[in-house]
Coordinates of N, CA and C in Angstrom, one line a residue:
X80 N 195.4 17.6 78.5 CA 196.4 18.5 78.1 C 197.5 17.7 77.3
X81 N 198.2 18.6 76.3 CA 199.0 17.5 75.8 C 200.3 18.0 76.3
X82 N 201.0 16.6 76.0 CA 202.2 16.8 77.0 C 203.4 18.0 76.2
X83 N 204.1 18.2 77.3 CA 205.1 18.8 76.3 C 206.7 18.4 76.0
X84 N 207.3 18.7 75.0 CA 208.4 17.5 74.8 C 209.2 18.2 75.3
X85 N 210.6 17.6 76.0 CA 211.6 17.8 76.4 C 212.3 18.4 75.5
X86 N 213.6 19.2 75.8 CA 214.6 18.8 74.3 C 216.2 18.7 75.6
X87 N 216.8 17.7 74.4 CA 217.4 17.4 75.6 C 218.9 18.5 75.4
X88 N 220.0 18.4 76.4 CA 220.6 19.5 77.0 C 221.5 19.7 75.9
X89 N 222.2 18.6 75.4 CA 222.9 19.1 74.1 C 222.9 19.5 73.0
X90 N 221.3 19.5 72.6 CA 220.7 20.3 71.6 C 220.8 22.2 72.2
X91 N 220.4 21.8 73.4 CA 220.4 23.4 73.7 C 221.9 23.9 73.8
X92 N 222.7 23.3 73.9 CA 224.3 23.4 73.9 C 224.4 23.7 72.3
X93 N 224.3 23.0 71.8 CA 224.4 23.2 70.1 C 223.6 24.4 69.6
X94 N 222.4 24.7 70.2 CA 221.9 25.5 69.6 C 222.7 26.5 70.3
X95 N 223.1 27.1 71.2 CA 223.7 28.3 71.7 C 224.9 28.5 71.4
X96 N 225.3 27.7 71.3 CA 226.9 27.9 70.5 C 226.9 27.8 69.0
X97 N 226.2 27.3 68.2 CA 226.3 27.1 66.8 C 225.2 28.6 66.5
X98 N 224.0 28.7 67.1 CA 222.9 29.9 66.7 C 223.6 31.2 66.5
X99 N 224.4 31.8 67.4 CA 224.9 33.1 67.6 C 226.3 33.5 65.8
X100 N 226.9 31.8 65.6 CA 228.0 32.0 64.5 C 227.0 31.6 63.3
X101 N 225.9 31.5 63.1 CA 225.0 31.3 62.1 C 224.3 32.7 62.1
X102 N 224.0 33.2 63.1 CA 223.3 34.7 63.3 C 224.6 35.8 62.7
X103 N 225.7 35.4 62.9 CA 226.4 36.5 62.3 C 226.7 36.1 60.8
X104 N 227.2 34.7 60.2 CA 227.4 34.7 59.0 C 226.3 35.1 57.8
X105 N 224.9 34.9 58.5 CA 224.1 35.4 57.6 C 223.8 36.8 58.1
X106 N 224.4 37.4 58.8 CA 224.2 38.7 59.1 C 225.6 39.5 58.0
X107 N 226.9 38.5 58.1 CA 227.7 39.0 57.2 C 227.4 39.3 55.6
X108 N 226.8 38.0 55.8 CA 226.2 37.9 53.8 C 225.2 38.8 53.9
X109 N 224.3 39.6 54.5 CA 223.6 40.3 54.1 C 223.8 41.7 54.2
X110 N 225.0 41.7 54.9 CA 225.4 43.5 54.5 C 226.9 43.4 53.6
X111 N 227.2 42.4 53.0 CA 228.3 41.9 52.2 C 226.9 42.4 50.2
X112 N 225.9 41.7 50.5 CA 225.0 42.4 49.3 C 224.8 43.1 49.2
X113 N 224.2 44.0 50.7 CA 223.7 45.5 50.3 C 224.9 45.9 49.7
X114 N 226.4 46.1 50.6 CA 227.1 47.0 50.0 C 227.5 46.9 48.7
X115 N 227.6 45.5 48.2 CA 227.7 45.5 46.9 C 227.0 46.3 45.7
X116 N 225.2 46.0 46.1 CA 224.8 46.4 45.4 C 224.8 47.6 45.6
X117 N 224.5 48.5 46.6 CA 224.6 50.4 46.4 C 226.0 50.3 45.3
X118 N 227.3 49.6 45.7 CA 228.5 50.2 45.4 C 227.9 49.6 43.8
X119 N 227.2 49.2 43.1 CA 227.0 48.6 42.0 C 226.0 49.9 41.2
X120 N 225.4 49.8 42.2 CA 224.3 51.2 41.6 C 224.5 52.1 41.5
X121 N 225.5 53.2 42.5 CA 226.6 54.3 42.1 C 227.2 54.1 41.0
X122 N 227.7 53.3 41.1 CA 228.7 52.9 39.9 C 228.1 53.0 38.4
X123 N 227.0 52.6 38.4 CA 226.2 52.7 37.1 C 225.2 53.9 36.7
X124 N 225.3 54.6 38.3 CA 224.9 56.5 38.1 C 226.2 57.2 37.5
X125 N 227.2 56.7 37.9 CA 228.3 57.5 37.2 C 228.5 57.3 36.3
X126 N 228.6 56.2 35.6 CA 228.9 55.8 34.2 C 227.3 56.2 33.3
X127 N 226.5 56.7 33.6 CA 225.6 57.4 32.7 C 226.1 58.5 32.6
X128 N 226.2 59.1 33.8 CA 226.9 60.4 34.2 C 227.9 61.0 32.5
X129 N 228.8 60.1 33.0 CA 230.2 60.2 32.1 C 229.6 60.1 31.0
X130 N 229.3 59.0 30.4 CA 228.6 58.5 29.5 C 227.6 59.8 28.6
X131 N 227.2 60.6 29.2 CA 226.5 61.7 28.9 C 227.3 63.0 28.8
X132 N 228.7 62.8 29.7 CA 229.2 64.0 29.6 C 230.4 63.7 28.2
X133 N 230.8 62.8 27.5 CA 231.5 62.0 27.0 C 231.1 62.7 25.6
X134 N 229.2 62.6 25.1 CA 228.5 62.7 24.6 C 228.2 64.4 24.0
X135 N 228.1 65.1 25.5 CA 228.3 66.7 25.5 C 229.5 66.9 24.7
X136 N 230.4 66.7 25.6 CA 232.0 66.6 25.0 C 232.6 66.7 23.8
X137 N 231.8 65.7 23.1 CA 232.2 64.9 21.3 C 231.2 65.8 20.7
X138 N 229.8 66.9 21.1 CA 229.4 67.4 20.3 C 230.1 68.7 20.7
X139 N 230.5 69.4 21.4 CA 231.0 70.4 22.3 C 232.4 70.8 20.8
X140 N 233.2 69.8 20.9 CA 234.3 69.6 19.8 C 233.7 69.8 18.6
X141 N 233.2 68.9 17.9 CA 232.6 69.1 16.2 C 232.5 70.6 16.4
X142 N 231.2 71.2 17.6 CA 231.1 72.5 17.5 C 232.4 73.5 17.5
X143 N 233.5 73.0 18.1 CA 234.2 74.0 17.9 C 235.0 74.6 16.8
X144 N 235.1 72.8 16.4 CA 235.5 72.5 14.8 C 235.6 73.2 13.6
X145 N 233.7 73.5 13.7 CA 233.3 73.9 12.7 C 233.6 75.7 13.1
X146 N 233.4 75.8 14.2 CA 233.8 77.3 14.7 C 234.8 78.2 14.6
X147 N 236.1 76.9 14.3 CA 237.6 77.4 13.6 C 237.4 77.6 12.5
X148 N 236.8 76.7 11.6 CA 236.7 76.9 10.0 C 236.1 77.9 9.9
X149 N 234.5 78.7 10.5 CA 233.9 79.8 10.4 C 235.0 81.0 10.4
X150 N 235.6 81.0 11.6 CA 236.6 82.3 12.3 C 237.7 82.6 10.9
X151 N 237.8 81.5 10.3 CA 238.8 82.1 8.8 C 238.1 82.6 7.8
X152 N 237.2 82.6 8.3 CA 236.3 83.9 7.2 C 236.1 84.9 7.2
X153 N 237.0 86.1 7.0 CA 237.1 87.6 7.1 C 235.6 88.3 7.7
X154 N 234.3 87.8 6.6 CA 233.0 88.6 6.7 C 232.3 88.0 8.2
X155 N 233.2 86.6 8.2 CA 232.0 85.9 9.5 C 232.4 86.6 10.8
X156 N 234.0 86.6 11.1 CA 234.7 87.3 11.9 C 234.0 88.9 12.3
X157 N 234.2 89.2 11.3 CA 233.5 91.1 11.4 C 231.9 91.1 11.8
X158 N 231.0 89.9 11.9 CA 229.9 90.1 11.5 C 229.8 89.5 12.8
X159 N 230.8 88.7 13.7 CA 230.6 88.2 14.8 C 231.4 89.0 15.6
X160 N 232.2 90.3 15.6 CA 232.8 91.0 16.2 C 231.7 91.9 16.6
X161 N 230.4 92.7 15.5 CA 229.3 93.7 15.9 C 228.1 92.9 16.4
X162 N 227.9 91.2 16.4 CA 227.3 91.1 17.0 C 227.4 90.9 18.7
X163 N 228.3 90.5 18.7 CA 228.6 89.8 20.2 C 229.4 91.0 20.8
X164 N 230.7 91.8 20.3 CA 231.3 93.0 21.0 C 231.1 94.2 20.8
X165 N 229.6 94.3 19.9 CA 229.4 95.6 19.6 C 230.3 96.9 19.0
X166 N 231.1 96.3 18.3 CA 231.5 96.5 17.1 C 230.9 97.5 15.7
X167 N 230.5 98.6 15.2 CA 230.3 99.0 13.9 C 231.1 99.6 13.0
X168 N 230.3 99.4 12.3 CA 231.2 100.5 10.6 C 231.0 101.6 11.0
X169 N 231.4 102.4 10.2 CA 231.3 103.5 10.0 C 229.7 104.1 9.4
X170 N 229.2 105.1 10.6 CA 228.1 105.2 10.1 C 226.6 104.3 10.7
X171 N 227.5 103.2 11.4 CA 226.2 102.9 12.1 C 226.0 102.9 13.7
X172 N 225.1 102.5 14.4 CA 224.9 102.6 15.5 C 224.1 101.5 16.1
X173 N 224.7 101.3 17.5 CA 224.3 100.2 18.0 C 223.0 100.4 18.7
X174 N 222.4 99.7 19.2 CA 220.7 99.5 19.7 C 220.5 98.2 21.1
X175 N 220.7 98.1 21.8 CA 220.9 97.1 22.9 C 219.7 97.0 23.2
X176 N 218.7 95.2 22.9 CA 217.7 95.4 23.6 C 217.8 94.1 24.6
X177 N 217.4 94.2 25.7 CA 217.6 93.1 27.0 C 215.8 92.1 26.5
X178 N 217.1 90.8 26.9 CA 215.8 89.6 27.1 C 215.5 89.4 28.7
X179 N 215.4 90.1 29.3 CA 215.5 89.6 30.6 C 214.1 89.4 30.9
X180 N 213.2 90.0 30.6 CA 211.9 89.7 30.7 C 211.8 88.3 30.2
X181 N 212.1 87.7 29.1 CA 211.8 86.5 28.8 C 211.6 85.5 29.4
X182 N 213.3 85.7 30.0 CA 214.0 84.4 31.0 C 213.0 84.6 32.2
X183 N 212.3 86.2 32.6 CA 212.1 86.0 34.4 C 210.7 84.9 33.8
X184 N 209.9 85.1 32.8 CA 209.0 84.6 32.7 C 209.1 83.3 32.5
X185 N 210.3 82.6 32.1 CA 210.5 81.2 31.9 C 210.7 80.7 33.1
X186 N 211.3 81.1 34.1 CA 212.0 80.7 35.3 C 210.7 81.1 36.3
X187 N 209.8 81.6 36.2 CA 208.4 82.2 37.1 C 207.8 80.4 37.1
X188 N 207.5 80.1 35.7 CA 206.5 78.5 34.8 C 207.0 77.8 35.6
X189 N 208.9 77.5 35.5 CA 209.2 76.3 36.0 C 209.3 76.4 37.7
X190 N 209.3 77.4 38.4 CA 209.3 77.7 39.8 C 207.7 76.9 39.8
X191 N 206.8 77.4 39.5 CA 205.2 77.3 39.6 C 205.1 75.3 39.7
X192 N 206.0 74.9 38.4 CA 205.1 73.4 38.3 C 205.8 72.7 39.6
X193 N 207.2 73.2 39.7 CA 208.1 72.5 41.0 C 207.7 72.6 42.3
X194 N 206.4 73.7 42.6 CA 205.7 73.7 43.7 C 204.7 73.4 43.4
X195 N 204.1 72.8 42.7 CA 202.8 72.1 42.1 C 203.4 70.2 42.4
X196 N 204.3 69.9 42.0 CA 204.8 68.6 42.1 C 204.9 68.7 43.6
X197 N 205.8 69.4 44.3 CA 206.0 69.2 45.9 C 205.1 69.2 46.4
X198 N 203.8 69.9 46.5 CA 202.8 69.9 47.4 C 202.3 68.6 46.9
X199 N 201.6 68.1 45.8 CA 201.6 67.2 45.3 C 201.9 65.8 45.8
X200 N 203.4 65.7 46.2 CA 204.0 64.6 46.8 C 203.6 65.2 48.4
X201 N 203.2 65.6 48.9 CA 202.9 66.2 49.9 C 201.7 65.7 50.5
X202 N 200.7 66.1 49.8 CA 199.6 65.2 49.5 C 199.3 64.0 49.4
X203 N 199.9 63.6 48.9 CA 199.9 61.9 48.6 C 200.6 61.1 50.2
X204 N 201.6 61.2 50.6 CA 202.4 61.5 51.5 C 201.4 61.1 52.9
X205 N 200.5 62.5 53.1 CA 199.3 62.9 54.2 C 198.4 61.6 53.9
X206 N 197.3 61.3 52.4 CA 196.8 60.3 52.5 C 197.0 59.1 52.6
X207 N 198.2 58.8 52.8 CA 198.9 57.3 53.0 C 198.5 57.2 54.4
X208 N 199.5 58.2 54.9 CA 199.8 58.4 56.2 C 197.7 58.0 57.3
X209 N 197.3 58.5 56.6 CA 195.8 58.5 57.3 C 195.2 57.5 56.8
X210 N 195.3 57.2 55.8 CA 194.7 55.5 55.6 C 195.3 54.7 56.2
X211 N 196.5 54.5 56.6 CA 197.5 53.5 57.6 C 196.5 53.7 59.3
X212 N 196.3 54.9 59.2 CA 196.1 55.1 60.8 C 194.7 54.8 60.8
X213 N 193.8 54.9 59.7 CA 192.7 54.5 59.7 C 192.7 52.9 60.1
X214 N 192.8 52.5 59.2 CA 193.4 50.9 58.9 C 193.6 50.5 60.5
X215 N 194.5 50.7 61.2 CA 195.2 50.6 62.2 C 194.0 50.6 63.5
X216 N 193.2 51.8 63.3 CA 192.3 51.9 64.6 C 191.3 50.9 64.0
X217 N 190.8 50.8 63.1 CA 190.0 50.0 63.2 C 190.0 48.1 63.3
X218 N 191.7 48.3 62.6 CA 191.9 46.7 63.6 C 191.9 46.5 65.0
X219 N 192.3 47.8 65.7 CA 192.2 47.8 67.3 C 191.0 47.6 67.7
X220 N 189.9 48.2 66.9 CA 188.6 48.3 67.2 C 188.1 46.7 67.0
X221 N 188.1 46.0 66.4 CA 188.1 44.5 65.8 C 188.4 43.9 67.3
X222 N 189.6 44.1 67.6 CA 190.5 43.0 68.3 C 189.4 43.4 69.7
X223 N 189.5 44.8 69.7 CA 189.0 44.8 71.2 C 187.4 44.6 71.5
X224 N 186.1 44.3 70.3 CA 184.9 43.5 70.1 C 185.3 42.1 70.3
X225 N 186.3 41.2 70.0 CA 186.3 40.1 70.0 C 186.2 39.9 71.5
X226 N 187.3 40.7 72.3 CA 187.5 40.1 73.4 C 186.9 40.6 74.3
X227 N 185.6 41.1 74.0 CA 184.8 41.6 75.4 C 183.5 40.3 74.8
X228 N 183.5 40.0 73.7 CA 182.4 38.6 73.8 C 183.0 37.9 74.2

């Protein structure tokens, strides 16, 4: 048998008083990074964020820009009064036709693929899950042939 080594008592003194303020400073530094980094990674979701809304914004303007220059146009004015407030001359008449069918059929497509993706991740999800468990019995199966030879 081989022998086994002592350690002597002030190492174990050193290790129990020095281990536990080592166990925390590197337990400080490591939640000192996470929070950094989340607070680093929000921070650069928002600034796309803005960054895109900044972008909306600056085209939002030109559009309205050009919208003031339009509106001083007598014919454009009149011509956007019968379109949008239904508005006519004399002599004509209005005709209202609804898009609503369009939109239900646009919003039907995108409902469809968004339950096509979820089940999807759903799926994938289930066969992880069963190849882990697979994987798993059959190392149990392993361990427990070794030890009955």
């Amino acid at each position: 048998m081989a022998k086994s080594r002592q350690v002597p008592k002030t190492a174990k003194r050193r290790l129990a008083v020095l281990g536990p303020i080592a166990v925390f400073i590197i337990g400080y530094c490591i939640f000192t990074v996470i929070t950094t980094a989340t607070s680093l990674y929000s921070l650069t979701n928002e600034n796309k964020e803005l960054n895109d809304k900044l972008s909306s914004l600056k085209s939002e303007a030109t559009s309205l820009k050009t919208e003031i220059t339009k509106l001083q146009d007598k014919d454009y004015v009149a011509r956007y009064a019968r379109e949008n407030y239904l508005y006519t001359k004399d002599g004509e008449y209005v005709i209202k036709v609804d898009d609503t069918k369009e939109t239900k059929n646009q919003t039907k497509k995108t409902d469809k693929t968004q339950t096509y993706i979820y089940y999807g991740c759903i799926a994938v999800i289930v066969l992880i899950i069963l190849f882990i468990i697979i994987k798993h019995r059959r190392s149990k199966k392993k361990k427990n042939k070794k030890v009955r030879k």
